[in-house]
Amino acid sequence: MRTALLALTLLAASAGFAQAQERTPSQRQTIIDIAYVLGESHALRQACEGAYDQYWRDRMIRLTDTEQPDPALDRRMKEAFNSGFALRRAEHPECTRASRIAEAAAARRGQGLAARLSDVTYRLDPREAAAQRAAEEAEAEADLPLRR
């Protein structure tokens, strides 16, 4: 259920977000962060579903198709996806309870990032928006397992 909700949230956020021509640095970073989470999710799902599962990779392709990023953002998105994938593949090569917990944590983080893209916080005063994003990031980080 969480993965379905995350997929819907990511697609809804990216579809509405793609309308904007100019992106703020914060918005661009959020897109990169989403790509990273998609990479993590891809590795974690493959650990349990098998190497042929392409569910989250397909979502990444949809994100880049919808977003139509400039070459620099496209490169950074792909690097982020690959980094997230490599990290989680190394940490969780097999399907275990820990990999399922990590997958749920990635889903929560992705939901928060997608909500940020579709939220009105980008229309707030920059100081208000920064404070709100910092609070959201602190909350999201508290939910993530510690990395070695």
CSV table of N, CA and C in Angstrom, one decimal:
chain,number,residue,atom,x,y,z
A,1,MET,N,0.8,-1.2,0.0
A,1,MET,CA,0.0,0.0,0.0
A,1,MET,C,0.9,1.3,0.0
A,2,ARG,N,1.9,1.3,0.8
A,2,ARG,CA,2.8,2.4,0.9
A,2,ARG,C,3.4,2.7,-0.5
A,3,THR,N,3.9,1.6,-1.1
A,3,THR,CA,4.6,1.8,-2.4
A,3,THR,C,3.6,2.4,-3.4
A,4,ALA,N,2.4,1.9,-3.4
A,4,ALA,CA,1.4,2.4,-4.3
A,4,ALA,C,1.1,3.9,-4.1
A,5,LEU,N,0.9,4.2,-2.8
A,5,LEU,CA,0.7,5.6,-2.4
A,5,LEU,C,1.9,6.5,-2.8
A,6,LEU,N,3.1,6.0,-2.6
A,6,LEU,CA,4.3,6.8,-3.0
A,6,LEU,C,4.3,7.0,-4.5
A,7,ALA,N,4.0,6.0,-5.3
A,7,ALA,CA,4.0,6.1,-6.7
A,7,ALA,C,3.0,7.1,-7.2
A,8,LEU,N,1.8,7.0,-6.6
A,8,LEU,CA,0.7,8.0,-7.0
A,8,LEU,C,1.1,9.4,-6.6
A,9,THR,N,1.7,9.6,-5.4
A,9,THR,CA,2.1,10.9,-4.9
A,9,THR,C,3.2,11.4,-5.8
A,10,LEU,N,4.2,10.6,-6.2
A,10,LEU,CA,5.3,11.1,-7.0
A,10,LEU,C,4.8,11.5,-8.4
A,11,LEU,N,3.9,10.7,-8.9
A,11,LEU,CA,3.4,11.0,-10.3
A,11,LEU,C,2.5,12.2,-10.3
A,12,ALA,N,1.7,12.4,-9.3
A,12,ALA,CA,0.8,13.6,-9.2
A,12,ALA,C,1.7,14.8,-9.0
A,13,ALA,N,2.7,14.7,-8.1
A,13,ALA,CA,3.5,15.9,-7.9
A,13,ALA,C,4.3,16.3,-9.1
A,14,SER,N,4.9,15.3,-9.8
A,14,SER,CA,5.7,15.6,-10.9
A,14,SER,C,4.9,16.1,-12.1
A,15,ALA,N,3.7,15.6,-12.2
A,15,ALA,CA,2.8,16.0,-13.3
A,15,ALA,C,2.4,17.5,-13.2
A,16,GLY,N,2.1,17.9,-12.0
A,16,GLY,CA,1.8,19.3,-11.8
A,16,GLY,C,3.0,20.1,-11.8
A,17,PHE,N,4.1,19.6,-11.3
A,17,PHE,CA,5.3,20.4,-11.2
A,17,PHE,C,5.9,20.6,-12.6
A,18,ALA,N,5.7,19.7,-13.5
A,18,ALA,CA,6.3,19.9,-14.8
A,18,ALA,C,5.8,21.1,-15.6
A,19,GLN,N,4.7,21.7,-15.1
A,19,GLN,CA,4.2,22.9,-15.8
A,19,GLN,C,5.2,24.1,-15.6
A,20,ALA,N,5.9,24.1,-14.5
A,20,ALA,CA,6.8,25.3,-14.3
A,20,ALA,C,8.0,25.2,-15.2
A,21,GLN,N,8.3,26.4,-15.8
A,21,GLN,CA,9.4,26.5,-16.7
A,21,GLN,C,10.7,26.7,-15.9
A,22,GLU,N,10.7,27.6,-15.0
A,22,GLU,CA,11.9,27.8,-14.2
A,22,GLU,C,11.8,27.2,-12.8
A,23,ARG,N,12.8,26.5,-12.4
A,23,ARG,CA,12.8,25.9,-11.1
A,23,ARG,C,13.8,26.6,-10.2
A,24,THR,N,13.4,26.7,-8.9
A,24,THR,CA,14.3,27.2,-7.9
A,24,THR,C,15.4,26.2,-7.6
A,25,PRO,N,16.5,26.6,-7.1
A,25,PRO,CA,17.5,25.6,-6.7
A,25,PRO,C,16.9,24.6,-5.7
A,26,SER,N,16.0,25.0,-4.8
A,26,SER,CA,15.4,24.1,-3.8
A,26,SER,C,14.5,23.1,-4.5
A,27,GLN,N,13.8,23.5,-5.5
A,27,GLN,CA,12.9,22.6,-6.3
A,27,GLN,C,13.8,21.6,-7.0
A,28,ARG,N,14.8,22.1,-7.6
A,28,ARG,CA,15.7,21.2,-8.4
A,28,ARG,C,16.3,20.1,-7.4
A,29,GLN,N,16.7,20.6,-6.2
A,29,GLN,CA,17.3,19.6,-5.3
A,29,GLN,C,16.2,18.6,-4.8
A,30,THR,N,15.0,19.0,-4.7
A,30,THR,CA,13.9,18.1,-4.3
A,30,THR,C,13.7,17.0,-5.3
A,31,ILE,N,13.8,17.4,-6.6
A,31,ILE,CA,13.7,16.5,-7.7
A,31,ILE,C,14.9,15.5,-7.6
A,32,ILE,N,16.0,16.0,-7.4
A,32,ILE,CA,17.2,15.1,-7.3
A,32,ILE,C,17.1,14.2,-6.1
A,33,ASP,N,16.5,14.7,-5.0
A,33,ASP,CA,16.3,13.8,-3.8
A,33,ASP,C,15.3,12.7,-4.1
A,34,ILE,N,14.2,13.1,-4.9
A,34,ILE,CA,13.3,12.1,-5.2
A,34,ILE,C,13.9,11.0,-6.1
A,35,ALA,N,14.8,11.4,-7.0
A,35,ALA,CA,15.5,10.4,-7.8
A,35,ALA,C,16.3,9.5,-7.0
A,36,TYR,N,17.0,10.0,-6.0
A,36,TYR,CA,17.8,9.2,-5.0
A,36,TYR,C,16.9,8.2,-4.3
A,37,VAL,N,15.7,8.6,-3.8
A,37,VAL,CA,14.8,7.7,-3.1
A,37,VAL,C,14.3,6.7,-4.1
A,38,LEU,N,14.0,7.0,-5.3
A,38,LEU,CA,13.6,6.0,-6.3
A,38,LEU,C,14.7,5.0,-6.5
A,39,GLY,N,15.9,5.4,-6.6
A,39,GLY,CA,17.0,4.4,-6.7
A,39,GLY,C,17.1,3.5,-5.5
A,40,GLU,N,17.0,4.1,-4.3
A,40,GLU,CA,17.0,3.2,-3.1
A,40,GLU,C,15.8,2.2,-3.2
A,41,SER,N,14.7,2.7,-3.5
A,41,SER,CA,13.5,1.9,-3.5
A,41,SER,C,13.7,0.8,-4.6
A,42,HIS,N,14.3,1.1,-5.7
A,42,HIS,CA,14.5,0.1,-6.7
A,42,HIS,C,15.4,-1.0,-6.2
A,43,ALA,N,16.5,-0.7,-5.6
A,43,ALA,CA,17.4,-1.7,-5.0
A,43,ALA,C,16.7,-2.6,-4.0
A,44,LEU,N,16.0,-1.9,-3.1
A,44,LEU,CA,15.3,-2.6,-2.0
A,44,LEU,C,14.2,-3.5,-2.5
A,45,ARG,N,13.5,-3.1,-3.5
A,45,ARG,CA,12.4,-3.9,-4.0
A,45,ARG,C,13.0,-5.1,-4.8
A,46,GLN,N,14.1,-4.8,-5.5
A,46,GLN,CA,14.7,-5.9,-6.3
A,46,GLN,C,15.3,-7.0,-5.3
A,47,ALA,N,15.7,-6.6,-4.1
A,47,ALA,CA,16.2,-7.6,-3.2
A,47,ALA,C,15.2,-8.6,-2.8
A,48,CYS,N,13.9,-8.2,-2.8
A,48,CYS,CA,12.8,-9.1,-2.5
A,48,CYS,C,12.1,-9.7,-3.7
A,49,GLU,N,12.0,-8.9,-4.7
A,49,GLU,CA,11.2,-9.3,-5.9
A,49,GLU,C,12.0,-9.9,-7.0
A,50,GLY,N,13.3,-9.7,-7.0
A,50,GLY,CA,14.2,-10.2,-8.0
A,50,GLY,C,14.8,-9.1,-9.0
A,51,ALA,N,15.8,-9.5,-9.6
A,51,ALA,CA,16.6,-8.5,-10.4
A,51,ALA,C,15.8,-8.1,-11.7
A,52,TYR,N,14.8,-8.8,-12.0
A,52,TYR,CA,14.0,-8.4,-13.2
A,52,TYR,C,12.9,-7.4,-12.9
A,53,ASP,N,12.7,-7.2,-11.6
A,53,ASP,CA,11.6,-6.2,-11.2
A,53,ASP,C,12.1,-4.8,-11.6
A,54,GLN,N,11.3,-4.1,-12.3
A,54,GLN,CA,11.7,-2.7,-12.8
A,54,GLN,C,10.7,-1.6,-12.3
A,55,TYR,N,9.9,-2.0,-11.3
A,55,TYR,CA,8.9,-1.1,-10.9
A,55,TYR,C,9.3,0.4,-10.6
A,56,TRP,N,10.4,0.5,-9.8
A,56,TRP,CA,10.8,1.9,-9.4
A,56,TRP,C,11.7,2.5,-10.5
A,57,ARG,N,12.4,1.7,-11.3
A,57,ARG,CA,13.2,2.2,-12.4
A,57,ARG,C,12.2,2.8,-13.4
A,58,ASP,N,11.1,2.1,-13.7
A,58,ASP,CA,10.1,2.6,-14.6
A,58,ASP,C,9.5,3.9,-14.1
A,59,ARG,N,9.4,4.1,-12.8
A,59,ARG,CA,8.9,5.4,-12.2
A,59,ARG,C,9.9,6.5,-12.4
A,60,MET,N,11.1,6.1,-12.3
A,60,MET,CA,12.2,7.1,-12.6
A,60,MET,C,12.1,7.6,-14.0
A,61,ILE,N,11.9,6.6,-14.9
A,61,ILE,CA,11.8,7.0,-16.4
A,61,ILE,C,10.6,7.9,-16.6
A,62,ARG,N,9.5,7.6,-15.9
A,62,ARG,CA,8.3,8.5,-16.0
A,62,ARG,C,8.6,9.9,-15.5
A,63,LEU,N,9.3,9.9,-14.4
A,63,LEU,CA,9.7,11.2,-13.8
A,63,LEU,C,10.5,12.0,-14.7
A,64,THR,N,11.5,11.4,-15.4
A,64,THR,CA,12.3,12.2,-16.3
A,64,THR,C,11.5,12.6,-17.6
A,65,ASP,N,10.6,11.7,-18.0
A,65,ASP,CA,9.8,12.0,-19.2
A,65,ASP,C,8.8,13.2,-18.8
A,66,THR,N,8.3,13.1,-17.7
A,66,THR,CA,7.3,14.2,-17.3
A,66,THR,C,8.1,15.5,-17.0
A,67,GLU,N,9.2,15.4,-16.3
A,67,GLU,CA,9.9,16.6,-15.9
A,67,GLU,C,10.6,17.3,-17.1
A,68,GLN,N,11.1,16.5,-18.0
A,68,GLN,CA,11.9,17.0,-19.2
A,68,GLN,C,13.0,17.9,-18.7
A,69,PRO,N,13.9,17.4,-17.9
A,69,PRO,CA,14.9,18.2,-17.3
A,69,PRO,C,15.9,18.7,-18.3
A,70,ASP,N,16.6,19.8,-18.0
A,70,ASP,CA,17.7,20.3,-18.8
A,70,ASP,C,18.8,19.3,-18.6
A,71,PRO,N,19.8,19.3,-19.5
A,71,PRO,CA,20.9,18.2,-19.4
A,71,PRO,C,21.6,18.2,-18.0
A,72,ALA,N,21.8,19.3,-17.4
A,72,ALA,CA,22.5,19.3,-16.1
A,72,ALA,C,21.6,18.6,-15.0
A,73,LEU,N,20.4,18.9,-15.0
A,73,LEU,CA,19.5,18.3,-14.0
A,73,LEU,C,19.3,16.8,-14.3
A,74,ASP,N,19.1,16.5,-15.6
A,74,ASP,CA,19.0,15.1,-16.0
A,74,ASP,C,20.2,14.3,-15.5
A,75,ARG,N,21.4,14.8,-15.7
A,75,ARG,CA,22.6,14.1,-15.3
A,75,ARG,C,22.6,13.9,-13.8
A,76,ARG,N,22.2,15.0,-13.0
A,76,ARG,CA,22.2,14.9,-11.6
A,76,ARG,C,21.1,13.9,-11.1
A,77,MET,N,20.0,13.9,-11.8
A,77,MET,CA,18.9,13.0,-11.4
A,77,MET,C,19.4,11.5,-11.6
A,78,LYS,N,20.0,11.2,-12.7
A,78,LYS,CA,20.4,9.9,-13.0
A,78,LYS,C,21.6,9.5,-12.0
A,79,GLU,N,22.5,10.4,-11.7
A,79,GLU,CA,23.5,10.1,-10.7
A,79,GLU,C,22.9,9.8,-9.3
A,80,ALA,N,21.9,10.6,-9.0
A,80,ALA,CA,21.3,10.4,-7.7
A,80,ALA,C,20.6,9.0,-7.6
A,81,PHE,N,19.8,8.7,-8.7
A,81,PHE,CA,19.2,7.4,-8.7
A,81,PHE,C,20.2,6.3,-8.6
A,82,ASN,N,21.3,6.4,-9.4
A,82,ASN,CA,22.3,5.3,-9.3
A,82,ASN,C,23.0,5.2,-8.0
A,83,SER,N,23.2,6.4,-7.3
A,83,SER,CA,23.8,6.4,-6.0
A,83,SER,C,22.9,5.7,-5.0
A,84,GLY,N,21.6,6.1,-5.0
A,84,GLY,CA,20.7,5.5,-4.1
A,84,GLY,C,20.6,4.0,-4.3
A,85,PHE,N,20.6,3.6,-5.5
A,85,PHE,CA,20.5,2.2,-5.9
A,85,PHE,C,21.8,1.4,-5.3
A,86,ALA,N,23.0,2.0,-5.6
A,86,ALA,CA,24.2,1.3,-5.2
A,86,ALA,C,24.3,1.2,-3.7
A,87,LEU,N,24.0,2.3,-3.0
A,87,LEU,CA,24.1,2.2,-1.5
A,87,LEU,C,23.2,1.1,-1.0
A,88,ARG,N,21.9,1.1,-1.4
A,88,ARG,CA,21.0,0.2,-0.8
A,88,ARG,C,21.2,-1.2,-1.3
A,89,ARG,N,21.7,-1.4,-2.5
A,89,ARG,CA,22.1,-2.8,-3.0
A,89,ARG,C,23.2,-3.3,-2.1
A,90,ALA,N,24.2,-2.5,-1.8
A,90,ALA,CA,25.3,-2.9,-1.0
A,90,ALA,C,24.9,-3.2,0.5
A,91,GLU,N,24.0,-2.4,1.0
A,91,GLU,CA,23.5,-2.6,2.4
A,91,GLU,C,22.5,-3.8,2.5
A,92,HIS,N,21.7,-4.0,1.5
A,92,HIS,CA,20.7,-5.0,1.6
A,92,HIS,C,20.7,-5.9,0.3
A,93,PRO,N,21.6,-6.8,0.1
A,93,PRO,CA,21.7,-7.6,-1.1
A,93,PRO,C,20.6,-8.7,-1.1
A,94,GLU,N,20.0,-9.0,0.1
A,94,GLU,CA,19.0,-10.0,0.2
A,94,GLU,C,17.8,-9.5,0.8
A,95,CYS,N,16.7,-10.1,0.6
A,95,CYS,CA,15.4,-9.8,1.2
A,95,CYS,C,15.4,-10.2,2.7
A,96,THR,N,15.3,-9.2,3.6
A,96,THR,CA,15.3,-9.5,5.0
A,96,THR,C,14.3,-8.5,5.6
A,97,ARG,N,14.1,-8.7,6.9
A,97,ARG,CA,13.2,-7.8,7.6
A,97,ARG,C,13.8,-6.4,7.6
A,98,ALA,N,15.1,-6.3,7.7
A,98,ALA,CA,15.8,-5.0,7.6
A,98,ALA,C,15.6,-4.3,6.3
A,99,SER,N,15.6,-5.1,5.2
A,99,SER,CA,15.4,-4.5,3.9
A,99,SER,C,14.0,-4.0,3.7
A,100,ARG,N,13.0,-4.7,4.3
A,100,ARG,CA,11.6,-4.3,4.3
A,100,ARG,C,11.4,-3.0,5.1
A,101,ILE,N,12.1,-2.9,6.2
A,101,ILE,CA,12.0,-1.7,7.0
A,101,ILE,C,12.7,-0.5,6.3
A,102,ALA,N,13.8,-0.8,5.6
A,102,ALA,CA,14.4,0.3,4.9
A,102,ALA,C,13.6,0.7,3.7
A,103,GLU,N,12.8,-0.2,3.1
A,103,GLU,CA,11.9,0.1,2.0
A,103,GLU,C,10.8,1.0,2.5
A,104,ALA,N,10.3,0.7,3.6
A,104,ALA,CA,9.2,1.5,4.2
A,104,ALA,C,9.7,2.9,4.6
A,105,ALA,N,10.9,3.0,5.1
A,105,ALA,CA,11.5,4.3,5.4
A,105,ALA,C,11.7,5.1,4.1
A,106,ALA,N,12.2,4.5,3.1
A,106,ALA,CA,12.4,5.2,1.8
A,106,ALA,C,11.0,5.7,1.3
A,107,ALA,N,10.0,4.9,1.4
A,107,ALA,CA,8.6,5.3,1.0
A,107,ALA,C,8.2,6.5,1.7
A,108,ARG,N,8.4,6.6,3.0
A,108,ARG,CA,8.0,7.7,3.8
A,108,ARG,C,8.8,9.0,3.4
A,109,ARG,N,10.1,8.8,3.2
A,109,ARG,CA,10.9,10.0,2.7
A,109,ARG,C,10.4,10.4,1.4
A,110,GLY,N,10.1,9.5,0.4
A,110,GLY,CA,9.7,9.9,-0.9
A,110,GLY,C,8.3,10.6,-0.8
A,111,GLN,N,7.4,10.1,0.0
A,111,GLN,CA,6.1,10.8,0.2
A,111,GLN,C,6.3,12.2,0.6
A,112,GLY,N,7.2,12.4,1.6
A,112,GLY,CA,7.5,13.8,2.1
A,112,GLY,C,8.1,14.7,1.0
A,113,LEU,N,9.0,14.2,0.2
A,113,LEU,CA,9.6,14.9,-0.9
A,113,LEU,C,8.5,15.3,-2.0
A,114,ALA,N,7.7,14.3,-2.3
A,114,ALA,CA,6.7,14.5,-3.3
A,114,ALA,C,5.7,15.6,-2.8
A,115,ALA,N,5.3,15.5,-1.6
A,115,ALA,CA,4.4,16.4,-1.0
A,115,ALA,C,5.0,17.8,-1.0
A,116,ARG,N,6.3,17.9,-0.8
A,116,ARG,CA,7.0,19.2,-0.8
A,116,ARG,C,6.9,19.8,-2.2
A,117,LEU,N,7.0,19.0,-3.3
A,117,LEU,CA,7.0,19.5,-4.6
A,117,LEU,C,5.6,20.1,-4.9
A,118,SER,N,4.6,19.4,-4.4
A,118,SER,CA,3.2,19.8,-4.8
A,118,SER,C,2.6,20.8,-3.7
A,119,ASP,N,3.4,21.1,-2.7
A,119,ASP,CA,2.9,22.0,-1.6
A,119,ASP,C,3.1,23.4,-2.0
A,120,VAL,N,2.4,24.3,-1.3
A,120,VAL,CA,2.4,25.7,-1.5
A,120,VAL,C,3.6,26.4,-0.8
A,121,THR,N,4.4,25.6,-0.2
A,121,THR,CA,5.5,26.2,0.6
A,121,THR,C,6.5,27.0,-0.4
A,122,TYR,N,6.5,26.6,-1.6
A,122,TYR,CA,7.4,27.3,-2.6
A,122,TYR,C,6.8,28.7,-2.9
A,123,ARG,N,5.5,28.9,-2.5
A,123,ARG,CA,4.9,30.2,-2.7
A,123,ARG,C,5.0,31.1,-1.5
A,124,LEU,N,5.6,30.5,-0.4
A,124,LEU,CA,5.7,31.3,0.8
A,124,LEU,C,6.9,32.2,0.7
A,125,ASP,N,7.0,33.1,1.7
A,125,ASP,CA,8.2,33.9,1.8
A,125,ASP,C,9.4,33.0,1.9
A,126,PRO,N,10.5,33.2,1.2
A,126,PRO,CA,11.6,32.3,1.2
A,126,PRO,C,12.1,31.9,2.6
A,127,ARG,N,12.1,32.8,3.6
A,127,ARG,CA,12.5,32.4,5.0
A,127,ARG,C,11.5,31.5,5.6
A,128,GLU,N,10.2,31.7,5.4
A,128,GLU,CA,9.2,30.8,5.9
A,128,GLU,C,9.3,29.4,5.3
A,129,ALA,N,9.4,29.4,4.0
A,129,ALA,CA,9.5,28.1,3.3
A,129,ALA,C,10.8,27.4,3.7
A,130,ALA,N,11.9,28.1,3.9
A,130,ALA,CA,13.1,27.4,4.4
A,130,ALA,C,12.9,26.8,5.8
A,131,ALA,N,12.3,27.5,6.6
A,131,ALA,CA,12.1,27.0,8.0
A,131,ALA,C,11.1,25.8,7.9
A,132,GLN,N,10.1,25.8,7.1
A,132,GLN,CA,9.2,24.7,7.0
A,132,GLN,C,9.9,23.5,6.4
A,133,ARG,N,10.7,23.7,5.4
A,133,ARG,CA,11.4,22.6,4.8
A,133,ARG,C,12.4,22.0,5.8
A,134,ALA,N,13.1,22.8,6.5
A,134,ALA,CA,14.0,22.3,7.5
A,134,ALA,C,13.3,21.4,8.6
A,135,ALA,N,12.2,21.9,9.0
A,135,ALA,CA,11.4,21.1,9.9
A,135,ALA,C,11.0,19.8,9.3
A,136,GLU,N,10.5,19.8,8.1
A,136,GLU,CA,10.1,18.5,7.4
A,136,GLU,C,11.3,17.6,7.2
A,137,GLU,N,12.5,18.2,6.9
A,137,GLU,CA,13.6,17.3,6.7
A,137,GLU,C,14.1,16.7,8.0
A,138,ALA,N,14.0,17.5,9.1
A,138,ALA,CA,14.4,16.9,10.4
A,138,ALA,C,13.5,15.8,10.8
A,139,GLU,N,12.2,15.9,10.5
A,139,GLU,CA,11.2,14.9,10.8
A,139,GLU,C,11.5,13.7,9.9
A,140,ALA,N,11.7,13.9,8.6
A,140,ALA,CA,12.0,12.7,7.7
A,140,ALA,C,13.3,12.0,8.1
A,141,GLU,N,14.3,12.7,8.5
A,141,GLU,CA,15.6,12.1,8.9
A,141,GLU,C,15.4,11.3,10.2
A,142,ALA,N,14.6,11.8,11.1
A,142,ALA,CA,14.4,11.0,12.3
A,142,ALA,C,13.8,9.7,12.1
A,143,ASP,N,13.0,9.5,11.0
A,143,ASP,CA,12.4,8.2,10.6
A,143,ASP,C,13.4,7.3,9.9
A,144,LEU,N,14.5,7.8,9.4
A,144,LEU,CA,15.4,6.9,8.6
A,144,LEU,C,16.3,6.1,9.6
A,145,PRO,N,16.6,4.9,9.2
A,145,PRO,CA,17.6,4.1,10.0
A,145,PRO,C,19.0,4.8,9.8
A,146,LEU,N,19.8,4.6,10.8
A,146,LEU,CA,21.1,5.2,10.8
A,146,LEU,C,22.0,4.4,9.7
A,147,ARG,N,22.7,5.2,9.0
A,147,ARG,CA,23.6,4.7,7.9
A,147,ARG,C,25.0,4.5,8.6
A,148,ARG,N,25.7,3.5,8.1
A,148,ARG,CA,27.1,3.3,8.6
A,148,ARG,C,28.0,4.2,7.9
